Amino acid sequence: MPSDLYTEVSFEEKQRLFDQVAADPRYKNYLYGCYECGICVAACPSARFYDFSPRKITQTLAREDVDLFYEQLNDDVWNCSQCFSCNRCPRQNSPGGLITIMREVAVKNGLRTTKEALAGYTRIIYKITTTGTQVSPDMLQEDAFPDWGPQVKEVSDNLDLWRRALPPETLHTTGLSWQVEERTMNELYAIWKMTGTLDMIAELDEGLHDIMEEIMDDAIEESGLLPG
Amino acid sequence: MAKADTVLIVGAGPAGLEAARTVAELGKRAMLIETKDQLGGTPYAYYATLTPDLQETEHSMQEILDAVEHHSAVDVRLNTRVVHSEGSLGAFHVTLDRDGAQTVEEVGAIVVATGFQHFDPGRETQMYGYYEYDDVITLVDAEKMFKDGNIVRPSTGLPPERVAFIQCVGSRDRQIGNKYCSKVCCGIASKQSIEIKRMLPNAKVFIFYIDMRMYGFWEDQIYWKAQEEYKVNYIRGIVTEIIRKGDKLLIKGEDTTMGRPMEVLMDLVILSVGMEPSKGTVEMSRIFQIPREEHGFLQVIGGPLNTVSTPVPGIFVAGAAAGPKDIEDSVSMGASAAAKAVGALKRLELEVR
Ligand SMILES: Cc1cc2nc3c(=O)[nH]c(=O)nc-3n(C[C@H](O)[C@H](O)[C@H](O)COP(=O)(O)OP(=O)(O)OC[C@H]3O[C@@H](n4cnc5c(N)ncnc54)[C@H](O)[C@@H]3O)c2cc1C
Ligand code: SF4
């Protein structure tokens, strides 16, 4: 089906991105074929809230519909919760896994829409890649989640005290979700680096990438985990 | 080779019955053995009515049962099973067991017609809760109620107002390992929906499907009839989960032609369970050394042009033991297997002379 969106992008460019997705080594185990039973959509929490359909993503890839693929790469893949409820597909497709691959290709190629979709997440990317924990107590400012009620202000005023009231010592943290061993952190840095995760972020947000690279390179060098 | 004129037929469903009748009519002796205490196979034991005209099963099958029971050349052995086999074409020595008493019979050729078993919905990979919810039943449970002349919600004993069939349970599913279509369940769900509407004209009946597969004459005899005369609702999309909501069942699926997730309440849900090789079929594969094809049924060697010869000379297969089939195809195969078995014996006679 020809898409009337993104007509300014050449077919060759769309095909190039499609080919990158299809060349991923996981692809052939994530996509067999689709007979449109709708089980994935029925199981999908995102489909209940957004105009989003794991079935359409899978069918588009199965049909090798490059135009529609490009539209979904820009407009749909970030609506997925990556919960993999759709893995109950009777054909053993993994729509969620296909979306993982598409997201990686979108990030690696620095798509404008991807940058926009992820702009709100730079703090989280920074936090998780530099500390190994995703959301820390001090990120929960009083106005962040109004639906959590007025007591959030009280808690955030005395955060350190509240945290120290928790029995496990490893939770006496405010800047991290829990204490992370230095060695664990260094190992994470080495993994982000070796797997190319760090490079992916460069396409997305160069400033963020540079800050993280500096932190990681120093730590990796000091730890002696990777040969110079 | 005194006894080489006997063909052993294992299993007395539609396929085995027709094989026995044909062997006898072609002038050889048929020994028909059956583990159960009655002839007629799965349909006779479980189903109230048969396609395409919804006649009572007992009535529909009476003629073939009479023909087999009353033919002097057919030796019927009920409550009997095969436990061992030696020898080859022209002289198989088969050990039969009846209530612990064993005999060895010499037969010239063998037709295996041990059929199928219903898929156990405890093994499905969605969340239908067959063993959890009283009002989730199978096609087979529904037939049992039809035999008593009614259809009710097991939880209350009252007639349902809204009934849903879910197709392809246990079939067409790589996760379960059954990659084949069971061929009959689309037709049977449609047949049952007609019967439900006849009993409960005000009930709303829905069939949730991936593809409706009613090939040949079942198209207008069953499918169009259900849709046009009985206003059965066909909805393209399969249910993934059933949840109890009050005293009703909430089913979650996608209406794929409308492209949206859907949640609706039902009083009764009927799972269209498919076919798997019966235990007897698997056992015969072992005892007679017949390989199984990739879906687990008995293998035949001729593709579409020889549907009954197994790789073992002198051993033939008929009916659902070789893959999902309706009665029409099972019976055709029964006659074909019988003809080939008798043919093999006749060729031996010529060689002996
Ligand atoms: C819910 C449902 C409804 C159906 N309704 C219809 C319908 O209306 N019309 C239609 O055309 N088809 C219908 N079918 C399909 C039909 O049941 C099959 O086509 C038919 O039963 C196949 O016949 P068969 O003789 O090959 O096997 P079966 O009917 O399964 O008979 C096999 C026989 O072999 C016996 N046996 C098994 N193992 C041994 C052993 N080791 N030794 C001796 N005996 C053994 C069994 O006890 C059984 O009697 C239906 C199927 C399902 C699932
Ligand atoms: S006959 Fe219909 S319900 Fe049965 S497996 Fe085939 S498509 Fe599914």
XYZ file of C-alpha atoms and ligand atoms in Angstrom:
642
model
C 0.000 0.000 0.000
C 1.581 3.293 -0.975
C 1.857 5.648 1.985
C 1.025 9.298 1.381
C 3.303 10.314 4.245
C 7.035 10.925 3.925
C 6.869 11.327 0.150
C 9.879 13.637 0.444
C 12.040 10.655 1.422
C 13.313 8.648 -1.532
C 12.277 5.049 -2.025
C 15.944 4.041 -2.031
C 16.424 5.494 1.455
C 13.353 3.654 2.745
C 14.580 0.443 1.145
C 18.018 0.913 2.709
C 16.483 1.087 6.183
C 14.186 -1.840 5.463
C 17.176 -3.899 4.371
C 18.980 -3.060 7.613
C 16.020 -4.370 9.601
C 15.720 -7.524 7.489
C 19.459 -8.198 7.720
C 19.364 -8.351 11.510
C 20.290 -11.893 12.637
C 17.196 -12.058 14.893
C 14.814 -11.176 12.075
C 14.213 -14.668 10.695
C 13.250 -15.975 14.138
C 10.920 -13.061 14.765
C 8.978 -13.166 11.498
C 7.509 -16.251 9.832
C 4.273 -15.067 8.267
C 0.983 -13.553 9.401
C -2.560 -14.883 8.935
C -4.080 -11.923 10.721
C -5.687 -13.686 13.674
C -5.373 -10.535 15.800
C -4.147 -12.340 18.906
C -1.204 -9.931 19.237
C -3.472 -6.890 19.132
C -5.856 -8.419 21.641
C -2.960 -9.091 24.014
C -1.261 -5.699 23.501
C -1.652 -3.035 26.218
C -0.510 -0.260 23.857
C -3.163 -1.165 21.294
C -5.790 -0.376 23.914
C -4.559 3.165 24.372
C -2.991 4.199 21.078
C -3.780 3.828 17.425
C -1.171 1.086 17.331
C -1.247 -2.460 15.979
C 1.504 -5.076 16.317
C -0.373 -7.061 13.651
C -0.025 -4.260 11.104
C 3.705 -3.918 11.829
C 4.200 -7.655 11.318
C 2.055 -7.806 8.205
C 3.838 -4.796 6.696
C 7.225 -6.458 7.162
C 5.920 -9.799 5.862
C 4.621 -8.047 2.750
C 7.890 -6.118 2.430
C 5.826 -2.976 1.999
C 8.694 -0.529 2.138
C 6.619 2.674 2.094
C 4.344 1.598 4.908
C 7.368 0.253 6.799
C 8.963 3.683 6.693
C 5.786 5.312 7.960
C 5.620 2.859 10.891
C 9.349 3.272 11.595
C 8.655 6.946 12.164
C 5.179 7.047 13.624
C 4.394 3.772 15.371
C 7.339 1.914 16.857
C 7.629 4.125 19.936
C 4.039 3.344 20.936
C 5.048 -0.226 21.801
C 5.486 -1.048 25.510
C 8.080 -3.762 24.730
C 6.212 -6.077 27.100
C 6.202 -8.939 24.549
C 2.645 -10.005 25.322
C 2.385 -10.443 21.539
C 4.871 -13.341 21.722
C 1.871 -15.639 22.213
C 1.468 -15.450 18.409
C 0.457 -18.913 17.149
C 2.805 -18.512 14.189
C 5.616 -17.774 16.668
C 6.260 -14.321 15.285
C 7.554 -11.746 17.731
C 5.995 -8.402 16.771
C 7.649 -6.826 19.829
C 11.020 -8.237 18.770
C 10.565 -6.857 15.253
C 9.861 -3.484 16.828
C 13.052 -3.772 18.904
C 15.010 -4.205 15.666
C 13.164 -1.334 13.994
C 13.849 0.932 16.977
C 17.543 0.099 16.860
C 17.686 0.906 13.158
C 15.760 4.144 13.740
C 18.191 5.179 16.485
C 21.342 4.165 14.599
C 20.223 6.214 11.632
C 19.271 9.215 13.744
C 15.772 9.650 12.320
C 14.295 13.044 13.137
C 11.105 11.506 14.473
C 13.137 9.206 16.706
C 15.022 12.132 18.197
C 11.700 13.808 18.895
C 10.181 10.685 20.374
C 13.137 10.147 22.675
C 13.820 13.765 23.600
C 11.957 13.376 26.879
C 14.055 10.391 27.800
C 17.568 11.845 27.798
C 17.650 11.986 31.604
C 16.635 8.352 31.785
C 19.151 7.293 29.149
C 21.813 9.174 31.050
C 20.789 7.672 34.344
C 20.572 4.085 33.220
C 23.723 4.045 31.138
C 25.856 5.798 33.750
C 24.458 4.147 36.872
C 22.713 0.955 35.796
C 19.535 2.042 37.590
C 16.722 3.683 35.713
C 14.695 6.041 37.885
C 16.215 7.390 41.079
C 14.296 8.769 44.065
C 15.553 12.324 43.502
C 13.959 12.382 40.058
C 10.535 12.269 41.688
C 10.003 15.956 42.223
C 6.843 17.055 43.894
C 5.192 18.297 40.708
C 6.257 15.333 38.532
C 3.313 13.061 39.269
C 0.323 15.113 40.460
C -1.753 11.964 40.617
C 0.480 10.628 43.384
C -1.085 13.135 45.753
C 0.140 15.847 48.144
C 2.292 13.555 50.299
C 4.899 13.451 47.521
C 6.051 16.932 48.560
C 6.458 15.824 52.171
C 8.457 12.793 51.093
C 10.692 14.713 48.680
C 11.491 17.346 51.323
C 13.025 14.688 53.582
C 13.994 12.167 50.947
C 17.268 11.154 52.522
C 15.592 10.429 55.867
C 12.779 8.406 54.302
C 15.227 6.355 52.307
C 17.299 5.605 55.398
C 14.149 4.304 57.048
C 14.054 1.435 54.544
C 15.442 -1.795 56.023
C 17.874 -2.866 53.257
C 21.003 -0.780 53.416
C 21.430 -0.924 49.663
C 18.323 1.295 49.345
C 19.741 4.163 51.429
C 20.291 6.076 48.190
C 18.709 9.152 46.621
C 20.670 9.604 43.392
C 20.385 5.907 42.486
C 17.512 3.448 42.836
C 19.824 1.253 44.847
C 23.555 1.008 45.500
C 25.470 -0.302 42.520
C 28.907 -1.815 43.021
C 31.653 0.066 41.242
C 32.727 -3.088 39.496
C 29.178 -3.687 38.210
C 29.070 -0.149 36.876
C 32.399 -0.552 35.117
C 31.256 -3.791 33.591
C 28.116 -2.082 32.329
C 30.222 0.664 30.747
C 32.344 -1.933 28.997
C 29.196 -3.657 27.721
C 27.592 -0.436 26.412
C 30.854 0.360 24.678
C 31.548 -3.035 23.150
C 27.971 -3.615 21.953
C 27.790 -0.250 20.221
C 25.017 1.031 22.475
C 27.063 4.129 23.215
C 27.576 4.800 19.491
C 23.834 4.542 18.942
C 23.278 7.410 21.336
C 25.692 9.573 19.349
C 23.226 9.595 16.451
C 20.468 10.660 18.789
C 22.031 13.301 21.019
C 25.659 14.157 20.454
C 26.039 16.256 23.581
C 24.674 13.509 25.784
C 26.913 10.999 24.057
C 30.047 13.042 24.632
C 29.372 13.454 28.340
C 28.729 9.770 28.785
C 31.691 8.707 26.740
C 33.996 10.761 28.888
C 32.635 9.301 32.117
C 32.792 5.775 30.753
C 36.182 5.951 29.102
C 37.791 7.239 32.285
C 36.156 4.584 34.405
C 36.960 1.756 31.992
C 40.566 2.845 31.763
C 40.952 3.019 35.522
C 39.285 -0.348 36.031
C 41.544 -2.005 33.464
C 38.556 -4.029 32.198
C 39.286 -3.444 28.511
C 42.755 -3.552 26.979
C 43.741 0.087 26.243
C -0.312 -69.702 2.841
C -3.637 -70.872 4.142
C -4.718 -67.707 5.916
C -3.260 -65.206 3.489
C -6.759 -64.377 2.354
C -7.522 -62.429 5.534
C -7.040 -58.672 5.819
C -6.692 -57.358 9.369
C -8.362 -53.995 9.898
C -7.457 -52.123 13.047
C -10.063 -49.598 14.222
C -13.792 -49.597 13.508
C -14.514 -45.945 12.770
C -15.896 -44.818 9.395
C -12.589 -45.673 7.659
C -12.215 -49.142 9.193
C -15.881 -50.021 8.659
C -15.709 -49.181 4.960
C -12.400 -51.053 4.628
C -13.954 -54.174 6.209
C -17.039 -53.978 4.024
C -14.973 -53.555 0.866
C -12.576 -56.410 1.669
C -15.570 -58.706 2.203
C -17.279 -57.527 -0.966
C -14.106 -58.174 -2.951
C -14.197 -61.786 -1.783
C -11.556 -61.852 0.960
C -12.001 -62.245 4.690
C -11.874 -59.179 6.955
C -10.904 -59.335 10.602
C -12.024 -56.028 12.169
C -10.643 -55.308 15.597
C -11.692 -52.439 17.849
C -10.573 -51.495 21.366
C -13.956 -50.095 22.350
C -17.068 -52.165 23.010
C -18.921 -50.730 20.019
C -18.393 -50.110 16.313
C -18.615 -46.687 14.676
C -15.509 -44.882 15.896
C -15.284 -41.323 17.155
C -18.465 -39.969 15.480
C -20.612 -42.781 16.840
C -19.199 -42.409 20.333
C -19.331 -38.624 20.590
C -21.402 -36.752 18.004
C -25.165 -36.208 18.042
C -25.561 -35.305 14.372
C -23.480 -35.338 11.209
C -22.892 -33.058 8.256
C -24.192 -32.023 5.878
C -27.863 -32.530 6.650
C -27.648 -32.778 10.454
C -29.103 -36.266 10.609
C -28.674 -38.168 13.842
C -25.378 -40.050 13.821
C -26.927 -43.373 14.764
C -29.369 -43.062 11.918
C -26.729 -41.933 9.391
C -24.362 -44.765 10.226
C -26.914 -47.559 10.557
C -26.503 -48.823 7.021
C -22.727 -49.249 7.131
C -22.861 -50.775 10.635
C -25.453 -53.336 9.519
C -23.448 -54.179 6.413
C -20.346 -54.936 8.479
C -22.032 -56.695 11.396
C -24.093 -58.980 9.178
C -21.489 -59.896 6.584
C -20.357 -63.490 6.997
C -16.878 -62.658 5.711
C -16.295 -60.015 8.424
C -15.019 -61.248 11.770
C -15.652 -58.452 14.309
C -13.554 -58.467 17.481
C -14.551 -55.807 20.041
C -12.574 -54.912 23.186
C -9.495 -56.140 21.361
C -6.127 -54.559 20.644
C -2.975 -55.377 18.703
C 0.003 -55.856 20.982
C 2.661 -57.335 18.724
C 3.375 -58.108 15.086
C 5.927 -60.191 13.193
C 6.283 -61.331 9.601
C 5.601 -59.557 6.350
C 3.195 -59.240 3.418
C 1.318 -62.511 2.935
C 2.096 -63.800 6.431
C 1.934 -61.302 9.278
C 1.659 -62.923 12.708
C -0.257 -60.490 14.840
C -0.789 -60.914 18.575
C -4.214 -59.724 19.722
C -5.193 -59.112 23.309
C -8.746 -59.317 24.602
C -9.062 -58.722 28.345
C -5.629 -60.247 28.936
C -6.253 -63.315 26.769
C -3.814 -63.342 23.860
C -4.073 -65.064 20.490
C -1.807 -64.991 17.463
C -3.528 -64.557 14.106
C -2.013 -65.010 10.667
C -3.142 -62.372 8.186
C -1.967 -61.448 4.689
C -2.311 -57.659 4.774
C -3.247 -54.949 7.250
C -5.281 -51.733 7.128
C -4.624 -49.344 10.010
C -7.662 -47.120 10.707
C -7.065 -46.081 14.285
C -8.179 -42.487 13.770
C -7.612 -39.352 15.775
C -8.190 -37.884 19.205
C -9.539 -34.453 20.143
C -6.987 -31.823 21.100
C -6.878 -31.330 24.884
C -7.551 -27.602 25.500
C -5.378 -27.794 28.617
C -2.470 -27.518 26.178
C -3.553 -24.378 24.320
C -1.203 -21.404 24.495
C -3.805 -18.646 24.819
C -5.755 -18.227 28.050
C -9.158 -19.817 27.590
C -9.402 -21.507 30.983
C -11.167 -24.674 29.849
C -10.386 -26.380 33.141
C -11.139 -23.208 35.110
C -14.482 -21.950 33.803
C -17.569 -24.178 33.653
C -18.996 -22.250 30.728
C -15.972 -22.785 28.487
C -16.621 -26.083 26.696
C -15.475 -27.871 23.519
C -17.280 -28.945 20.345
C -17.330 -32.432 21.840
C -18.999 -31.267 25.084
C -21.581 -29.428 22.985
C -22.353 -32.595 20.982
C -22.912 -34.399 24.264
C -25.570 -31.825 25.212
C -27.126 -32.038 21.743
C -27.527 -35.779 22.303
C -29.708 -34.879 25.290
C -31.559 -32.469 23.029
C -30.473 -29.189 24.612
C -27.700 -26.640 25.054
C -27.230 -24.910 28.418
C -24.654 -23.033 30.442
C -23.109 -25.724 32.637
C -22.777 -23.187 35.487
C -26.505 -22.499 35.719
C -28.265 -25.156 33.685
C -30.034 -22.331 31.834
C -29.974 -21.648 28.089
C -27.297 -19.150 26.973
C -28.228 -15.831 25.338
C -24.819 -15.209 23.782
C -22.600 -17.992 22.497
C -19.087 -17.691 20.998
C -17.139 -20.295 19.079
C -13.344 -19.886 18.994
C -11.796 -21.596 15.969
C -8.466 -23.358 15.466
C -7.892 -24.357 19.111
C -4.882 -26.668 18.971
C -4.485 -26.360 15.205
C -2.399 -24.065 12.992
C -0.155 -23.252 15.915
C 3.635 -23.402 15.819
C 3.892 -22.835 19.590
C 1.845 -25.975 20.257
C 3.610 -27.855 17.462
C 0.494 -28.555 15.368
C 1.138 -26.695 12.155
C -1.753 -28.265 10.243
C -5.402 -27.293 9.792
C -7.818 -29.854 11.254
C -10.099 -29.420 8.240
C -13.482 -30.136 9.850
C -13.856 -27.747 12.805
C -14.996 -24.736 10.745
C -17.799 -26.836 9.318
C -18.635 -28.389 12.679
C -18.787 -25.012 14.483
C -21.098 -23.744 11.738
C -23.198 -26.899 11.977
C -23.472 -26.486 15.738
C -24.354 -22.818 15.434
C -27.304 -23.803 13.232
C -28.397 -26.350 15.835
C -28.128 -23.808 18.643
C -30.212 -21.287 16.676
C -32.809 -23.961 15.998
C -33.089 -24.682 19.721
C -32.710 -21.062 20.860
C -33.870 -18.756 18.058
C -33.235 -15.635 20.158
C -29.668 -16.507 21.087
C -26.852 -14.513 19.502
C -24.158 -16.788 18.092
C -20.673 -15.601 17.103
C -17.860 -17.498 15.399
C -14.368 -16.043 15.843
C -12.085 -17.291 13.089
C -8.804 -16.829 11.204
C -10.073 -18.174 7.872
C -13.370 -20.017 7.452
C -12.489 -23.283 5.735
C -15.515 -25.051 4.349
C -14.400 -26.396 1.070
C -16.640 -27.841 -1.637
C -20.300 -28.285 -0.864
C -19.976 -27.354 2.825
C -19.748 -23.753 1.564
C -23.461 -23.378 0.839
C -24.744 -26.409 2.725
C -23.361 -25.198 6.055
C -21.562 -21.833 5.887
C -24.014 -19.798 3.813
C -26.881 -21.512 5.532
C -25.646 -20.490 9.002
C -24.966 -16.953 7.856
C -28.050 -16.351 5.720
C -30.807 -18.424 7.299
C -29.659 -18.443 10.911
C -27.923 -15.048 11.132
C -24.800 -16.427 12.765
C -22.181 -13.660 13.196
C -18.794 -14.458 11.706
C -16.053 -12.245 13.144
C -12.555 -12.387 11.737
C -10.148 -12.458 14.662
C -9.181 -14.940 17.369
C -9.688 -14.561 21.099
C -6.553 -14.501 23.235
C -8.026 -14.508 26.717
C -11.231 -15.280 28.616
C -11.866 -13.598 31.947
C -14.713 -14.172 34.382
C -16.828 -11.049 34.827
C -19.655 -11.543 37.312
C -21.463 -14.623 36.101
C -20.440 -13.980 32.472
C -17.292 -14.512 30.430
C -15.418 -11.563 28.951
C -13.576 -12.489 25.786
C -10.692 -10.399 24.451
C -9.787 -10.421 20.786
C -9.293 -8.197 17.778
C -11.966 -7.598 15.193
C -9.388 -7.622 12.404
C -11.660 -6.440 9.613
C -12.534 -3.410 11.749
C -8.921 -3.173 12.958
C -9.672 -2.622 16.642
C -9.288 -4.582 19.879
C -12.601 -5.941 21.110
C -13.981 -7.131 24.425
C -17.416 -8.708 24.648
C -19.424 -10.647 27.211
C -20.609 -14.185 26.512
C -22.674 -16.772 28.372
C -21.073 -19.791 26.764
C -17.806 -20.234 24.852
C -17.223 -23.287 22.655
C -13.638 -24.143 21.732
C -13.253 -25.653 18.259
C -10.698 -28.278 19.190
C -8.830 -29.918 16.345
C -7.475 -33.378 15.637
C -4.309 -35.122 16.765
C -3.202 -38.696 16.030
C -4.945 -41.040 18.503
C -2.920 -43.025 21.029
C -3.819 -46.109 19.007
C -2.398 -44.506 15.868
C 0.887 -43.753 17.612
C 0.920 -47.301 19.001
C 0.361 -48.820 15.536
C 3.258 -46.765 14.196
C 5.464 -48.465 16.771
C 4.096 -52.005 16.481
C 4.005 -52.117 12.663
C 7.083 -49.886 12.159
C 5.137 -47.359 10.074
C 6.985 -44.017 10.018
C 5.061 -40.907 10.965
C 5.037 -37.894 8.675
C 6.161 -34.494 9.970
C 2.826 -33.676 11.648
C 2.814 -36.946 13.563
C 0.274 -38.920 11.503
C 1.021 -42.172 9.657
C 3.040 -41.691 6.519
C 1.923 -42.675 3.029
C 4.258 -42.976 0.086
C 2.352 -41.909 -2.974
C 1.540 -38.274 -2.245
C -1.780 -37.318 -3.807
C -1.779 -40.293 -6.181
C -1.590 -43.049 -3.599
C -3.149 -41.965 -0.351
C -3.155 -45.332 1.449
C 0.126 -47.245 0.945
C 2.596 -46.942 3.819
C 6.330 -47.559 3.363
C 5.773 -51.051 4.837
C 4.715 -53.528 2.089
C 1.312 -55.020 2.880
C 0.326 -52.347 5.412
C -2.134 -49.626 4.409
C -3.659 -46.715 6.275
C -7.117 -45.161 6.044
C -8.932 -42.210 7.573
C -7.825 -39.737 10.196
C -4.860 -41.905 11.225
C -3.171 -40.446 8.136
C -4.148 -36.819 8.848
C -7.225 -34.668 9.549
C -10.210 -35.753 7.475
C -13.984 -35.634 7.349
C -16.055 -38.804 7.151
C -16.447 -38.596 3.387
C -12.697 -38.684 2.838
C -12.149 -41.290 5.572
C -14.652 -43.648 3.956
C -13.164 -43.123 0.485
C -9.766 -43.946 1.883
C -11.159 -47.025 3.662
C -12.372 -48.456 0.355
C -9.155 -47.543 -1.399
C -6.994 -49.178 1.300
C -9.162 -52.310 1.158
C -8.831 -52.528 -2.620
C -5.050 -52.136 -2.420
C -4.799 -54.728 0.374
C -6.856 -57.254 -1.580
C -4.833 -56.437 -4.698
C -1.600 -57.203 -2.842
C -2.961 -60.609 -1.772
C -4.135 -61.395 -5.307
C -0.686 -60.616 -6.686
C 0.806 -63.063 -4.188
C -1.620 -65.771 -5.333
C -0.481 -65.278 -8.935
C 3.163 -65.544 -7.912
C 2.497 -68.749 -5.945
C 0.912 -70.445 -8.975
C -16.052 -32.288 16.936
C -16.001 -33.026 15.652
C -17.168 -33.267 14.934
C -17.134 -33.939 13.713
N -18.278 -34.064 12.984
C -18.195 -34.536 11.710
C -19.325 -34.500 10.830
O -20.420 -34.057 11.209
N -19.151 -34.937 9.546
C -17.939 -35.409 9.097
O -17.837 -35.767 7.919
N -16.873 -35.489 9.915
C -16.971 -35.048 11.193
N -15.868 -35.072 12.003
C -14.675 -35.787 11.510
C -14.823 -37.294 11.783
O -14.923 -37.505 13.177
C -13.638 -38.060 11.192
O -13.584 -37.824 9.817
C -13.784 -39.572 11.366
O -14.064 -39.901 12.689
C -12.515 -40.290 10.928
O -12.786 -41.640 10.916
P -11.672 -42.753 11.247
O -12.353 -44.042 11.080
O -10.479 -42.483 10.473
O -11.285 -42.528 12.785
P -12.123 -42.618 14.135
O -13.529 -42.225 13.934
O -11.331 -41.874 15.142
O -12.110 -44.159 14.495
C -10.958 -44.820 14.918
C -11.355 -46.062 15.670
O -10.186 -46.815 15.954
C -10.259 -47.309 17.264
N -8.913 -47.576 17.747
C -7.980 -46.666 18.110
N -6.849 -47.283 18.490
C -7.055 -48.610 18.356
C -6.255 -49.769 18.569
N -4.992 -49.662 19.019
N -6.777 -50.976 18.316
C -8.052 -51.086 17.863
N -8.849 -50.027 17.647
C -8.370 -48.797 17.875
C -10.973 -46.224 18.022
O -11.530 -46.716 19.225
C -12.020 -45.790 17.001
O -13.178 -46.561 17.131
C -15.898 -34.420 13.220
C -14.734 -34.225 13.963
C -14.768 -33.507 15.139
C -13.494 -33.249 15.867
S -10.981 -26.273 9.935
Fe -11.191 -24.145 10.530
S -11.135 -24.198 12.799
Fe -10.330 -26.159 12.091
S -8.130 -25.817 12.066
Fe -8.888 -25.432 9.971
S -9.257 -23.217 9.887
Fe -9.057 -23.797 12.065
